[in-house]
Tab-separated table of C-alpha atoms in Angstrom:
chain	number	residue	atom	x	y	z
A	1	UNK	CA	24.787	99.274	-79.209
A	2	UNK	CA	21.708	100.324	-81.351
A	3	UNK	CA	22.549	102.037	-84.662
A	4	UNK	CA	19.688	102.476	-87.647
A	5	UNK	CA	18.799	99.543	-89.101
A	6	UNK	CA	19.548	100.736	-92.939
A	7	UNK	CA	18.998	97.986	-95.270
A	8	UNK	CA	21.493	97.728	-97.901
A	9	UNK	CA	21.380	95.406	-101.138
A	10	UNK	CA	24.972	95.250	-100.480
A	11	UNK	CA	25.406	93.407	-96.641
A	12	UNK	CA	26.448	89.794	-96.665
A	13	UNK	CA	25.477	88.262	-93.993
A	14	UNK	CA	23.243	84.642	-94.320
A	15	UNK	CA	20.404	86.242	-93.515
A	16	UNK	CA	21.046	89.013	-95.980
A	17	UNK	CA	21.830	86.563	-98.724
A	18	UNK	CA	18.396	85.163	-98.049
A	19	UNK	CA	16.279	88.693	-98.709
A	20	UNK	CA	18.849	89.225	-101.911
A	21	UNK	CA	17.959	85.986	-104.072
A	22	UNK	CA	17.165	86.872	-107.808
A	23	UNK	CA	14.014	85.778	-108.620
A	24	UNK	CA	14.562	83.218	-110.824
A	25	UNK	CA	11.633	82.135	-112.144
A	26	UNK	CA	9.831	78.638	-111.952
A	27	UNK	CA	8.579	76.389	-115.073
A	28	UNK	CA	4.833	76.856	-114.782
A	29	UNK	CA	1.448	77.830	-117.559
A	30	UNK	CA	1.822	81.464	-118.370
A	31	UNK	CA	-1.016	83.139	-116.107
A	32	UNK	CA	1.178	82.470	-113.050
A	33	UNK	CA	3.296	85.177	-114.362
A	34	UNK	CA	2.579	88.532	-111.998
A	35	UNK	CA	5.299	90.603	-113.785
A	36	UNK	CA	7.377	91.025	-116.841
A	37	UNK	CA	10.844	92.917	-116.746
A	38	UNK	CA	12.439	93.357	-120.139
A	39	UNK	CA	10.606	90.347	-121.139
A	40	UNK	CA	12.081	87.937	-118.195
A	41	UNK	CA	8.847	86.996	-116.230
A	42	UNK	CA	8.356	86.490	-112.375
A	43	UNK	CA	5.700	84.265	-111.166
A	44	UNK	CA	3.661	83.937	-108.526
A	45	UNK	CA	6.068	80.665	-107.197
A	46	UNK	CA	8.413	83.500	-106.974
A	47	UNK	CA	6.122	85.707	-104.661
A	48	UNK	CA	5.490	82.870	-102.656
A	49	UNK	CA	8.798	81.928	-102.095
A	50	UNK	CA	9.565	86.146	-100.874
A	51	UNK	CA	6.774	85.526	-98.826
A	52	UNK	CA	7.634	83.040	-97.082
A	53	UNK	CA	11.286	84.011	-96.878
A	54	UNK	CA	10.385	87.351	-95.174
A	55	UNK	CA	8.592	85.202	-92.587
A	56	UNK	CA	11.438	83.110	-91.542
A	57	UNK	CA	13.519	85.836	-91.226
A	58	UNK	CA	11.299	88.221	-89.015
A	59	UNK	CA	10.870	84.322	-86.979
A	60	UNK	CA	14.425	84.197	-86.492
A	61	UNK	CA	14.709	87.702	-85.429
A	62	UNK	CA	12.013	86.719	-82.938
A	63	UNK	CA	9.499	89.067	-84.468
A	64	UNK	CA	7.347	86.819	-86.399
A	65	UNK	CA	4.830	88.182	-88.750
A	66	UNK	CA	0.979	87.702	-88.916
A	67	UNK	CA	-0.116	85.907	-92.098
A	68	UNK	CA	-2.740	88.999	-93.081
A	69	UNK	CA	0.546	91.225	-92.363
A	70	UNK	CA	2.361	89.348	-95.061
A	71	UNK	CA	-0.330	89.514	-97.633
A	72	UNK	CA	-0.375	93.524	-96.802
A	73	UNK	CA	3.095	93.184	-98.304
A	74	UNK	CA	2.898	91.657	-102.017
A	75	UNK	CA	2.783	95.034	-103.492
A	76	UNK	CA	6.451	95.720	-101.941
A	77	UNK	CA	7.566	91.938	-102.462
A	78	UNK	CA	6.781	92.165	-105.853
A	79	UNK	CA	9.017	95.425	-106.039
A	80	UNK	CA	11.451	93.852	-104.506
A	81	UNK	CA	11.733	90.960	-107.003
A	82	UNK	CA	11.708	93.639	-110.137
A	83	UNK	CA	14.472	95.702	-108.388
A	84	UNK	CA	16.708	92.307	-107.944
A	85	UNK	CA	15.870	91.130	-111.585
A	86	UNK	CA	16.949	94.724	-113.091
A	87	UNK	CA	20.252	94.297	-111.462
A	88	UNK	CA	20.510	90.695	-112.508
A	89	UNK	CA	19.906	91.644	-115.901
A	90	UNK	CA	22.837	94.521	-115.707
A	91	UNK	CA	25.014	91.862	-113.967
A	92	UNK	CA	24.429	89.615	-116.715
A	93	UNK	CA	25.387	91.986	-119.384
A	94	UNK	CA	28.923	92.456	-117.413
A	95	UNK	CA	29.424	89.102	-117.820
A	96	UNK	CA	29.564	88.927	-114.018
A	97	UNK	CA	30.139	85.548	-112.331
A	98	UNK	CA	31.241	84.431	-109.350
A	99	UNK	CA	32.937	80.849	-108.268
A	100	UNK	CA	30.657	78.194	-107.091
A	101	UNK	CA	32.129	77.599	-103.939
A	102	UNK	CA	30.818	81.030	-103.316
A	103	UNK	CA	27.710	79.565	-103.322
A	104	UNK	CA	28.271	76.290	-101.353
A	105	UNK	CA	29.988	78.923	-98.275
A	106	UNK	CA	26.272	80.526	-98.344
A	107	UNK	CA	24.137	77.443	-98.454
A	108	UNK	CA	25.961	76.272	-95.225
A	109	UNK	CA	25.900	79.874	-94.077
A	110	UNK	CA	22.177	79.914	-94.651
A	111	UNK	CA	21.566	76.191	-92.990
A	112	UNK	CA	23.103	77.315	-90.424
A	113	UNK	CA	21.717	80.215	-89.684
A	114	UNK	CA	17.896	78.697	-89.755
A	115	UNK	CA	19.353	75.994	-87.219
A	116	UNK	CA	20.619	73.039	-88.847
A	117	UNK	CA	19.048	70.570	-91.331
A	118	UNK	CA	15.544	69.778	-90.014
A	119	UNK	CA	15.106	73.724	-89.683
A	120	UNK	CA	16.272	74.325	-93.451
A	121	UNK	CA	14.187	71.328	-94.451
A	122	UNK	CA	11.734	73.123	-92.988
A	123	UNK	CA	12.407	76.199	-94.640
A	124	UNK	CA	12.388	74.622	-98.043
A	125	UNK	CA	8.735	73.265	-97.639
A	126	UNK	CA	7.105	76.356	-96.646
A	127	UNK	CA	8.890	78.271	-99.339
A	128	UNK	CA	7.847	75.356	-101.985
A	129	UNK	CA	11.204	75.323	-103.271
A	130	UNK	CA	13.667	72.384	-103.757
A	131	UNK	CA	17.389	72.619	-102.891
A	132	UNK	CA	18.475	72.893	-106.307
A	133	UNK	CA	16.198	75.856	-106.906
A	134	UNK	CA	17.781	77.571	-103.592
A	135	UNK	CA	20.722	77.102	-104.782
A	136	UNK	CA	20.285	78.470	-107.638
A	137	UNK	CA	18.717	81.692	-106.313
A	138	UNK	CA	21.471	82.309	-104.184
A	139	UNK	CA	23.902	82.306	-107.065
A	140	UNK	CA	22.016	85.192	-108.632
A	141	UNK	CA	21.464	86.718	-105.708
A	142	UNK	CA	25.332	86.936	-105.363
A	143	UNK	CA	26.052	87.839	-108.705
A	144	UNK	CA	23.917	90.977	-108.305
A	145	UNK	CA	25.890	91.866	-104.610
A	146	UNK	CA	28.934	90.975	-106.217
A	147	UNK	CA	27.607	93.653	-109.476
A	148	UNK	CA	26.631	96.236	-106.796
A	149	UNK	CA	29.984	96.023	-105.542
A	150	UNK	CA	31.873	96.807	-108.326
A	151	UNK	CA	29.643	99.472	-110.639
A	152	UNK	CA	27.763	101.045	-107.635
A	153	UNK	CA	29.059	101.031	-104.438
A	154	UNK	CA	33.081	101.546	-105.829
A	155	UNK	CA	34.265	104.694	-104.733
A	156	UNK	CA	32.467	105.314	-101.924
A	157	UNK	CA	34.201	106.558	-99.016
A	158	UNK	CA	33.540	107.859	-95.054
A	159	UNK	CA	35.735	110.427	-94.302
A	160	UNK	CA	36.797	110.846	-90.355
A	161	UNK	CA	34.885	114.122	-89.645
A	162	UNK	CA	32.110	113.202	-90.886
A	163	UNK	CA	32.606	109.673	-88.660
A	164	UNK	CA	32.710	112.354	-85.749
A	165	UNK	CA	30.176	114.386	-86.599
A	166	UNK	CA	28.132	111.514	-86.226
A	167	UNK	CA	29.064	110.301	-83.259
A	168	UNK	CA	28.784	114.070	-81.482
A	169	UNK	CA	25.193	114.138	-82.920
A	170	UNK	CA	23.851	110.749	-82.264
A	171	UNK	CA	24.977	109.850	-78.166
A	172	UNK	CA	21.974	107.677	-78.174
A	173	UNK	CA	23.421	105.622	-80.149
A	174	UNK	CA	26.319	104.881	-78.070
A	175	UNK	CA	24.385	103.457	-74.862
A	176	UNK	CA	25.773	99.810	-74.393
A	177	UNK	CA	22.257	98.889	-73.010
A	178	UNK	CA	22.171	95.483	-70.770
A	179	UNK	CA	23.584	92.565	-72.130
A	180	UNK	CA	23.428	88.888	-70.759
A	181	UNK	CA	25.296	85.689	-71.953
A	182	UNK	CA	22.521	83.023	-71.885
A	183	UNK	CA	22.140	79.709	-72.900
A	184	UNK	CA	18.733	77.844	-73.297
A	185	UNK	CA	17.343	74.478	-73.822
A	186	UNK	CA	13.998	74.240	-76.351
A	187	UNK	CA	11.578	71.446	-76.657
A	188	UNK	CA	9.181	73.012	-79.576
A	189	UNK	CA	5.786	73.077	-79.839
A	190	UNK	CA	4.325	74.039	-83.033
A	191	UNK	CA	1.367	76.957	-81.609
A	192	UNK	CA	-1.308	75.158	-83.744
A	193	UNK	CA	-0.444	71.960	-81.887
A	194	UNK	CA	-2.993	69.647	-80.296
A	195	UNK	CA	-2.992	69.933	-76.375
A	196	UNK	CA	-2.035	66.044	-75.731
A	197	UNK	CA	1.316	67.258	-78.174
A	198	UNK	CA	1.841	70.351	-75.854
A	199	UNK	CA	1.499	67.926	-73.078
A	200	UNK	CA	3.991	65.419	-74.597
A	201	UNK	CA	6.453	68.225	-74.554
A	202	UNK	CA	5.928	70.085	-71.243
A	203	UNK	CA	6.796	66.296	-69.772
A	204	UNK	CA	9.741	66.323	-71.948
A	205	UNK	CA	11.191	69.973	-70.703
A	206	UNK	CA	10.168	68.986	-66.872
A	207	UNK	CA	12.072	65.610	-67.069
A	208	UNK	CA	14.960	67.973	-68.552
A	209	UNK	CA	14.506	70.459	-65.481
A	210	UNK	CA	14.404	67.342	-62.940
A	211	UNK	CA	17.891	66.064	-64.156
A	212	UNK	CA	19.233	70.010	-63.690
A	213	UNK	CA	18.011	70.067	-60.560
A	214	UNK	CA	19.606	67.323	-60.038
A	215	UNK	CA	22.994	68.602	-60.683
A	216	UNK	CA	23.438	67.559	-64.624
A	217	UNK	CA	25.338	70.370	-66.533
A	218	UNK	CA	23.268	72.485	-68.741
A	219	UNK	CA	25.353	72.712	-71.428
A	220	UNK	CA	25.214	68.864	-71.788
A	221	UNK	CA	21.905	68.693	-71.527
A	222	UNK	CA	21.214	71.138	-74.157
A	223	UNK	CA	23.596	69.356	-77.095
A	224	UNK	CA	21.660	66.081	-75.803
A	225	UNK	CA	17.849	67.514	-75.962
A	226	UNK	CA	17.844	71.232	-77.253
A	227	UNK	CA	15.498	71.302	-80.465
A	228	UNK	CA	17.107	74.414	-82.039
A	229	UNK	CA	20.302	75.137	-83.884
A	230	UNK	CA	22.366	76.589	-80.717
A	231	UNK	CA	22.289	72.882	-79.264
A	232	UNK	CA	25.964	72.194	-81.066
A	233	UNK	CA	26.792	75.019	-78.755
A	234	UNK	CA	25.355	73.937	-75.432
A	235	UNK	CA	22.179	76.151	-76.004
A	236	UNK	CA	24.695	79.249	-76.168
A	237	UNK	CA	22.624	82.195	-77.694
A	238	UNK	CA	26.029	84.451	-77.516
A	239	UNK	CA	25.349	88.139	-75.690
A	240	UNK	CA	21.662	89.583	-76.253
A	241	UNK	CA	20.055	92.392	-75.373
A	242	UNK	CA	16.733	92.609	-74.292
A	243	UNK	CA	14.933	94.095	-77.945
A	244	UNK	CA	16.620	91.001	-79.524
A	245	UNK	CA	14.229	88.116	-77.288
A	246	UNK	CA	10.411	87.553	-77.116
A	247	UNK	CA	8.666	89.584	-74.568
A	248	UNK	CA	8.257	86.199	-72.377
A	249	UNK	CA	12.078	84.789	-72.738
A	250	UNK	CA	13.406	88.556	-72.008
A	251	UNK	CA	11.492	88.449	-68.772
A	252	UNK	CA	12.807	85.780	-67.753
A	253	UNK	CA	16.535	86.024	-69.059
A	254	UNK	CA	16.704	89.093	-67.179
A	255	UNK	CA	15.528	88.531	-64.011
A	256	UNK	CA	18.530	85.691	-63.601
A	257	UNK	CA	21.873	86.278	-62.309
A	258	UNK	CA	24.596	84.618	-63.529
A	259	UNK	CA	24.749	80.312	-63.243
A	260	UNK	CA	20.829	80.801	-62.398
A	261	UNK	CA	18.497	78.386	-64.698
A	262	UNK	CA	14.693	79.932	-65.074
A	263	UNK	CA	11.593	78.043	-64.517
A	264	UNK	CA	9.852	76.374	-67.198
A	265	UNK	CA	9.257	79.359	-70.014
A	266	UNK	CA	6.805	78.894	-72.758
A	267	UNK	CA	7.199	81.477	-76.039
A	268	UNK	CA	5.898	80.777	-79.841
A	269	UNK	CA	8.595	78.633	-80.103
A	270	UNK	CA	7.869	76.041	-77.433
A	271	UNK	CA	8.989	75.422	-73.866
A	272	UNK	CA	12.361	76.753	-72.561
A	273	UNK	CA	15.105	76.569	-69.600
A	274	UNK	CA	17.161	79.529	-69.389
A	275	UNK	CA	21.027	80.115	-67.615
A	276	UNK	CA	22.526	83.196	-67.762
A	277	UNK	CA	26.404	82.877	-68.106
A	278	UNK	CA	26.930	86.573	-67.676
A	279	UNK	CA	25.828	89.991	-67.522
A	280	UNK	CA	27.221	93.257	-68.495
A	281	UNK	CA	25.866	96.163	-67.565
A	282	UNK	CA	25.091	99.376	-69.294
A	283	UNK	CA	27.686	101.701	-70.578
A	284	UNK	CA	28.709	104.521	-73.233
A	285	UNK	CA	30.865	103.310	-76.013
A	286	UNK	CA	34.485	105.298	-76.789
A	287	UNK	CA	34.345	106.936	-80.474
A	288	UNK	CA	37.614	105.014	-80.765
A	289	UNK	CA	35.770	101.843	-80.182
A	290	UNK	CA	32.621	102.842	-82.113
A	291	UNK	CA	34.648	104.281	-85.050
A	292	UNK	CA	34.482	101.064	-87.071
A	293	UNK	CA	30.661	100.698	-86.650
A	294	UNK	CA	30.013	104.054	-87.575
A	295	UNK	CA	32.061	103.645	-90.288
A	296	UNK	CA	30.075	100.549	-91.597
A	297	UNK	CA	26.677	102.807	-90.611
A	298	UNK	CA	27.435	105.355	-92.919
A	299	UNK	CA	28.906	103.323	-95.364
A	300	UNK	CA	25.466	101.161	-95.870
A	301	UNK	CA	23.542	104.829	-95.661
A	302	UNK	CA	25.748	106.335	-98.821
A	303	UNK	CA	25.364	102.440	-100.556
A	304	UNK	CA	21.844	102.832	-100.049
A	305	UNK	CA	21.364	106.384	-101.802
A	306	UNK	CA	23.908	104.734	-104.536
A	307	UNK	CA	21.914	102.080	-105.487
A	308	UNK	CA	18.393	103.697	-105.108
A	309	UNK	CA	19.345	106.183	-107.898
A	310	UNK	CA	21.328	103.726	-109.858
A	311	UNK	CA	17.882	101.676	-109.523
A	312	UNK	CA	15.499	104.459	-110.380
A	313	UNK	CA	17.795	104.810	-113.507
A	314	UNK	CA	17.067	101.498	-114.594
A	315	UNK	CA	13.262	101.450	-114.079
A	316	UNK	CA	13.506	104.422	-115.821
A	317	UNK	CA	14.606	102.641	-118.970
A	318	UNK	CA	13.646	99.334	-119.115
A	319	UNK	CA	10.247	97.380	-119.542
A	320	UNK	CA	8.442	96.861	-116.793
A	321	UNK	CA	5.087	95.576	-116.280
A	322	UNK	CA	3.042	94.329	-113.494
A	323	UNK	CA	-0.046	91.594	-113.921
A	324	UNK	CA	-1.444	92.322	-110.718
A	325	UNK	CA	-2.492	94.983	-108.187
């Protein structure tokens, strides 16, 4: 099922909650400041931390991003970070807060969305920012959902014709494309790495493929060796289609039928095995069945226009300047 990918401040999902952080800023000398809004200053720490925030994410969604890309994108980070701080700053004069076990539920949402505690460890050293910090940032970043909520997106309602209007106009929407149930197995291998490392770990994934061939379940195998966060699951990846895997995993993922393992696969991640559990095949979804999708689609769309003009209101009127190009 494919609908437009609308971003909306408003969506909570982990990943979400990642892109929405405040930007808080970090104790530093003055010329690391790159903006001021209303006075409140965002540093270059703060940047760097969007940066490298944006990568993870696009990594995750298996469409990782080339360094010179990212740097292509300050100008729109930095926008980004002055949007979030405006709200945080109309939040604040609400008096909005929200409970701290808020915050806890989207820490562990967030760890375990990267893939457990080595990933998120990870994820805190590239984006140069402690625990604490995160923690922090995801506070604010809640505050102003929780804000957006309640003075933006209140009131906004899909009405059923327009629902089916939608769904008459847009059929492409509605193609159930492919789908497979697959599992995998990773051993990673950082693409930087020295060849006697990528050595080291193609004998580690074909000592794992000898003991499959020799009739060991996957599953177990995975929650004993995987290097990802699906190991706790047996390696289950849930039901993809083929947009949502690298070019090289797709090929192979698709190719199996279901209880088949794959060959040895390599991707930017490292070296796979692959099982397919199941496959569904292509279909057309019901409107009765697409209905609360669509309702969700156009919600985000009308949240979206809300909160860009509510936004444009507020840069209007406010104090906002930028220390570099």
């Amino acid at each position: 099922m494919h609908f437009k990918r609308v971003f909306s401040i408003l969506a909570i999902t982990p990943a979400a909650v990642i892109l929405l952080l405040a930007g808080a800023p970090f104790a530093g000398p003055m010329q690391d400041v790159i903006a001021l809004v209303n006075e409140s200053p965002i540093t270059h720490a703060d940047l760097m931390v969007e940066q490298a925030q944006l990568a993870d994410e696009m990594r995750l969604r298996s469409h990782p991003v080339p360094e010179e890309q990212l740097l292509r994108l300050h100008t729109q980070l930095l926008d980004n970070l002055i949007d979030r701080e405006l709200l945080y700053q109309q939040a604040q004069d609400k008096n909005i807060e929200i409970r701290s076990r808020w915050v806890e539920r989207a820490l562990a949402d967030l760890k375990d969305h990267l893939g457990g505690e080595d990933d998120f460890a990870s994820f805190l050293e590239q984006s140069r920012i402690s625990e604490e910090q995160l923690r922090e940032r995801l506070r604010k970043g809640l505050i102003v959902q929780r804000f957006l909520r309640r003075e933006v997106a209140r009131g906004i309602k899909v009405s059923e014709a327009e629902m089916q209007t939608f769904y008459r106009k847009n059929p492409e929407y509605f193609i159930r494309r492919e789908q497979i149930r697959v599992r995998h197995i990773l051993i990673k291998v950082n693409p930087k790495a020295e060849n006697s490392q990528r050595g080291e770990a193609l004998l580690k994934i074909q000592a794992i493929q000898a003991k499959l061939q020799a009739g060991a379940n996957f599953g177990a195998l995975a929650i004993d060796y995987s290097e990802d966060g699906s190991r706790e699951r047996g390696g289950d990846l849930g039901v993809v289609e083929r947009h949502q895997l690298t070019p090289a995993f797709s090929e192979a993922a698709f190719a199996l039928q279901p209880g088949q393992i794959s060959d040895i696969v390599e991707t930017p991640f490292g070296y796979h095995l692959i099982q397919v559990v199941s496959r569904i095949p292509s279909s057309t979804m019901a409107y009765r069945n697409a209905r609360t999708k669509i309702e969700r689609t156009l919600r985000r769309d009308k949240e979206k226009i809300a909160s860009e003009a509510y936004l444009e209101k507020l840069r209007a009127r406010s104090a906002i300047k930028r220390l570099i190009e």
